[in-house]
GROMACS .gro file of C-alpha atoms in nm:
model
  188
    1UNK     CA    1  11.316  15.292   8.715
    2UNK     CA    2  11.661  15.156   8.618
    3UNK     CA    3  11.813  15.470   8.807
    4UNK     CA    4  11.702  15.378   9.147
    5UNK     CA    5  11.916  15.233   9.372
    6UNK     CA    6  11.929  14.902   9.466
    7UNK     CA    7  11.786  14.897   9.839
    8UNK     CA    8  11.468  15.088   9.753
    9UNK     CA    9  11.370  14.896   9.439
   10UNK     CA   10  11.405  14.569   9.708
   11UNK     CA   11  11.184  14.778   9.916
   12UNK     CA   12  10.937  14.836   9.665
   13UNK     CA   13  10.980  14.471   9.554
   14UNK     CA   14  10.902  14.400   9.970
   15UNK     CA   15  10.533  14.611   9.932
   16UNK     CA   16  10.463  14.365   9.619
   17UNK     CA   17  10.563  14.027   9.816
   18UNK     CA   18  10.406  14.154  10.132
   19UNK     CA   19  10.145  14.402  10.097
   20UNK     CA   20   9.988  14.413  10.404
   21UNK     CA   21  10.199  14.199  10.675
   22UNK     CA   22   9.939  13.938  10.729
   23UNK     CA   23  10.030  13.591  10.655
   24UNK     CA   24   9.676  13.522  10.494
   25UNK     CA   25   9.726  13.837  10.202
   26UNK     CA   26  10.086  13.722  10.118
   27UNK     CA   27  10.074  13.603   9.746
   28UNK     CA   28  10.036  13.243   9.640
   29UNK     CA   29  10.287  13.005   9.582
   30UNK     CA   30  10.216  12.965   9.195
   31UNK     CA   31  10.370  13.061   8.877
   32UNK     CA   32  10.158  13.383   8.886
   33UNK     CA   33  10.335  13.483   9.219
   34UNK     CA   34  10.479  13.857   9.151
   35UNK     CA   35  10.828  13.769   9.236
   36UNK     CA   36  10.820  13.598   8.897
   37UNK     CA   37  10.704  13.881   8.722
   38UNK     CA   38  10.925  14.154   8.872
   39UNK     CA   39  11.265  13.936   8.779
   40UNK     CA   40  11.134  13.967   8.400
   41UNK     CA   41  11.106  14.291   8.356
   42UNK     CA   42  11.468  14.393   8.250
   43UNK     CA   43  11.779  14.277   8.419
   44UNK     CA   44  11.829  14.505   8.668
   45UNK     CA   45  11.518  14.441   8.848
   46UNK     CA   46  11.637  13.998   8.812
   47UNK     CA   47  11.961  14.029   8.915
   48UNK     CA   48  11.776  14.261   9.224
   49UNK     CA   49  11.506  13.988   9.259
   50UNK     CA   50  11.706  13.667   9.246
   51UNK     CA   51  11.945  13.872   9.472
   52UNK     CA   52  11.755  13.965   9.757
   53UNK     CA   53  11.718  13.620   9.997
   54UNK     CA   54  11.389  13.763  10.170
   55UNK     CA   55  11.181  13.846   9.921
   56UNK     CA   56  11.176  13.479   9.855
   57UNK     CA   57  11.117  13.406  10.273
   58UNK     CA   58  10.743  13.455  10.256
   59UNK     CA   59  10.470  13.263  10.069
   60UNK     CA   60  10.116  13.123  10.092
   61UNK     CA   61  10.024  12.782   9.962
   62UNK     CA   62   9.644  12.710   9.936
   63UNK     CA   63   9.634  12.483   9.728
   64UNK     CA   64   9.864  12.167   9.612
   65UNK     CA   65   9.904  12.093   9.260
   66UNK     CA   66  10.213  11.871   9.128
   67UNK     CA   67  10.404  12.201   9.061
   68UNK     CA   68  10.376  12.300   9.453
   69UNK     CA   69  10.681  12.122   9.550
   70UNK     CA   70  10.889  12.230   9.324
   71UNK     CA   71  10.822  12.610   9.392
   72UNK     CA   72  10.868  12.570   9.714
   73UNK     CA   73  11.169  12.405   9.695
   74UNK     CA   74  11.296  12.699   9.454
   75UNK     CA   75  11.156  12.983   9.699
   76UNK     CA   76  11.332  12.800  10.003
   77UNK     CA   77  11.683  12.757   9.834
   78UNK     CA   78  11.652  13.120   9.720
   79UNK     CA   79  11.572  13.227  10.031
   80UNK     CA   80  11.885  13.054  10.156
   81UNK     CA   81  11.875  13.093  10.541
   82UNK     CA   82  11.659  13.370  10.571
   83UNK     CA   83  11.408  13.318  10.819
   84UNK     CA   84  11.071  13.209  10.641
   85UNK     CA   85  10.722  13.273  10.740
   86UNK     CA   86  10.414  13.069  10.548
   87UNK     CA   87  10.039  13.030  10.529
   88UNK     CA   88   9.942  12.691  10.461
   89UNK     CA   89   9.683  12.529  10.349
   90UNK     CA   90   9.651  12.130  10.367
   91UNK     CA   91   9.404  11.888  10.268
   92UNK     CA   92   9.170  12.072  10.051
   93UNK     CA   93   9.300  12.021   9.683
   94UNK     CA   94   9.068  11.819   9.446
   95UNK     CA   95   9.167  11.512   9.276
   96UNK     CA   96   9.119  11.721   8.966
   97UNK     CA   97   9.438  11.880   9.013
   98UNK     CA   98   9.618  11.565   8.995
   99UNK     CA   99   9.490  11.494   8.647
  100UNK     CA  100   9.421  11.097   8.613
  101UNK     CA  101   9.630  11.060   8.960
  102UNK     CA  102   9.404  10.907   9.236
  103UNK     CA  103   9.364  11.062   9.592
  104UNK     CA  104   9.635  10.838   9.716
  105UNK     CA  105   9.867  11.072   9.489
  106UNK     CA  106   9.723  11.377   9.654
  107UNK     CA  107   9.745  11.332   9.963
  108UNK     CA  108  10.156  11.207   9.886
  109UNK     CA  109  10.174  11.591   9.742
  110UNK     CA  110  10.055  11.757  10.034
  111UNK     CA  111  10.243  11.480  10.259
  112UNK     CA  112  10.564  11.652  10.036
  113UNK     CA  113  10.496  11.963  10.100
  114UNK     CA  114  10.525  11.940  10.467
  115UNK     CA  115  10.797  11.718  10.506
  116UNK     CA  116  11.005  11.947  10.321
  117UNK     CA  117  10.870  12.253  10.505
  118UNK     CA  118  10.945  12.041  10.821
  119UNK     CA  119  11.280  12.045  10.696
  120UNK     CA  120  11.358  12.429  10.729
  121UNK     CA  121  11.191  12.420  11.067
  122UNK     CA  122  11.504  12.626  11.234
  123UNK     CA  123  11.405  12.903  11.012
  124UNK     CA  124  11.000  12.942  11.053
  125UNK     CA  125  10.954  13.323  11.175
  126UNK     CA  126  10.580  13.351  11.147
  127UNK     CA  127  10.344  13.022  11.037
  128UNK     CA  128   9.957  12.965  10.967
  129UNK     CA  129   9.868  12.604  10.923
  130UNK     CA  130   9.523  12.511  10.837
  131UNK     CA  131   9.392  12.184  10.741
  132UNK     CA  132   9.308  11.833  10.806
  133UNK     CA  133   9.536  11.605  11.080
  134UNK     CA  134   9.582  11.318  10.775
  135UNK     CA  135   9.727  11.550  10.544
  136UNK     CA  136   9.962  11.822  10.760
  137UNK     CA  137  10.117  11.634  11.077
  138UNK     CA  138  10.192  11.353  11.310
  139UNK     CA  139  10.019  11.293  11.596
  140UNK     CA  140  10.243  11.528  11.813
  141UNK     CA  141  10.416  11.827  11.683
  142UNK     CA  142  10.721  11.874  11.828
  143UNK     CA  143  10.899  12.254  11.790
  144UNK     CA  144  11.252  12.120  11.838
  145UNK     CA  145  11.469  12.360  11.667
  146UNK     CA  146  11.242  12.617  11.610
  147UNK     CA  147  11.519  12.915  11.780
  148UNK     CA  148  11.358  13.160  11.514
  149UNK     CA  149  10.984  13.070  11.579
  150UNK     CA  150  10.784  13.431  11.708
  151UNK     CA  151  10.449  13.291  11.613
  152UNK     CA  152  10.241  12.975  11.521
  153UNK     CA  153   9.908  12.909  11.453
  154UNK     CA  154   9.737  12.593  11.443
  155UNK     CA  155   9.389  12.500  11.237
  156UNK     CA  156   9.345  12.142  11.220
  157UNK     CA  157   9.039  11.929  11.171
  158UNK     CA  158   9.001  11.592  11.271
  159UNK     CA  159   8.689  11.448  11.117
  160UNK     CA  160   8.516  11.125  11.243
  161UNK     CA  161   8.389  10.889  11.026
  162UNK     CA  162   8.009  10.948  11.103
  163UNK     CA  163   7.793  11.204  10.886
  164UNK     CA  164   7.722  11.359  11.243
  165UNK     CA  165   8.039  11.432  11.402
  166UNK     CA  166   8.149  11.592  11.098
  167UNK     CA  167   8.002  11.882  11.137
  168UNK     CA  168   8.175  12.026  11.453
  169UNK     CA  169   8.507  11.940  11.239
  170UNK     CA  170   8.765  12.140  11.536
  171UNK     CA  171   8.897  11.935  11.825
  172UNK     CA  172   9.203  11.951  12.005
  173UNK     CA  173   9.543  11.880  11.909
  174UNK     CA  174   9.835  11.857  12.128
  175UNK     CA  175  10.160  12.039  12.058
  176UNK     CA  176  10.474  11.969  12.253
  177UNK     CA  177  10.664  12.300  12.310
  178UNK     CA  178  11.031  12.345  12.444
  179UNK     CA  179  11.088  12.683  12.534
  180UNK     CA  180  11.495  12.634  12.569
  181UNK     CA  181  11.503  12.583  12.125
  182UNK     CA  182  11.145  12.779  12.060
  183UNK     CA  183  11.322  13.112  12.309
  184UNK     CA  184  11.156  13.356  12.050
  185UNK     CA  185  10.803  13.241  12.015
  186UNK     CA  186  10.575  13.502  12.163
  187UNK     CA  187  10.189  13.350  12.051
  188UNK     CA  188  10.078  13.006  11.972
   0.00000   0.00000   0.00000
């Protein structure tokens, strides 16, 4: 394996990080993600891993745990202005996760993990977000700065406080789009 050259081990490394092209199969954002494990196998294939900005461009985070934030951080300074597309998850971690932490603490990690993503806005290609309005935006999302943007989609719940109305869970949610600094979104 050392023998091959450099672009198609990254393209094999590509299959591994992306095996199918949907957002919803990419691997989790964990510390069992396979990027991890392909930069340990000799140092060839790490100096190839830690080399190559997009295999560190796509992820999936389903589920928040104190460690989410910093992986993230790591995958978007690796990816280092590469355009980045994500599945995410909000709002459905347990309190278990968070050890003796209360909900409060939680909902602060997930709050975290947005604001940073929110950060690298001018580089989201392709994004899934799914979860509950409390935990993954403000009451208007606003695409400013979004020139790389080709495709968002938008799951959020808003639950009222009644037994009743919580089981039709959907309603809508209004997103402000300007096409002059979204130019290259094609679905929303």
């Amino acid at each position: 394996m050392a023998q091959l050259q450099a672009d198609i081990l990254v393209h094999i490394f590509a299959f591994v990080v992306d095996p199918d092209g949907t957002l919803e199969s990419l691997p989790h954002l964990d510390e069992t993600h396979p990027i991890f494990s392909l930069s340990r196998v000799c140092l060839v294939w790490c100096k190839e891993v830690l080399g190559c900005k997009t295999l560190w461009s796509k992820f999936r985070i389903e589920n928040v745990v104190p460690s989410t934030l910093r992986l993230l951080t790591l995958f978007l300074d690796r990816s280092a202005g590469s355009n980045i597309s994500f599945y995410i998850k909000i709002g459905e971690s347990t309190i278990q996760n968070f050890g003796d932490d209360s909900a409060d603490t939680a909902i602060w990690h997930h709050h975290d993990v947005v604001q940073e993503l929110l950060k690298h806005r001018g580089r989201w290609e392709h994004v899934h977000v799914y979860g509950h309005r409390e935990t993954v935006l403000d009451d208007t999302l606003t695409l400013d700065n979004m020139i790389q943007l080709r495709s968002l989609s938008l799951e959020v719940h808003v639950f009222t406080s009644t037994f009743a109305d919580r089981s039709t869970g959907f309603h809508g949610y209004e997103v402000e789009v300007d096409l002059r600094t979204a130019n290259r979104l094609r679905t929303l």
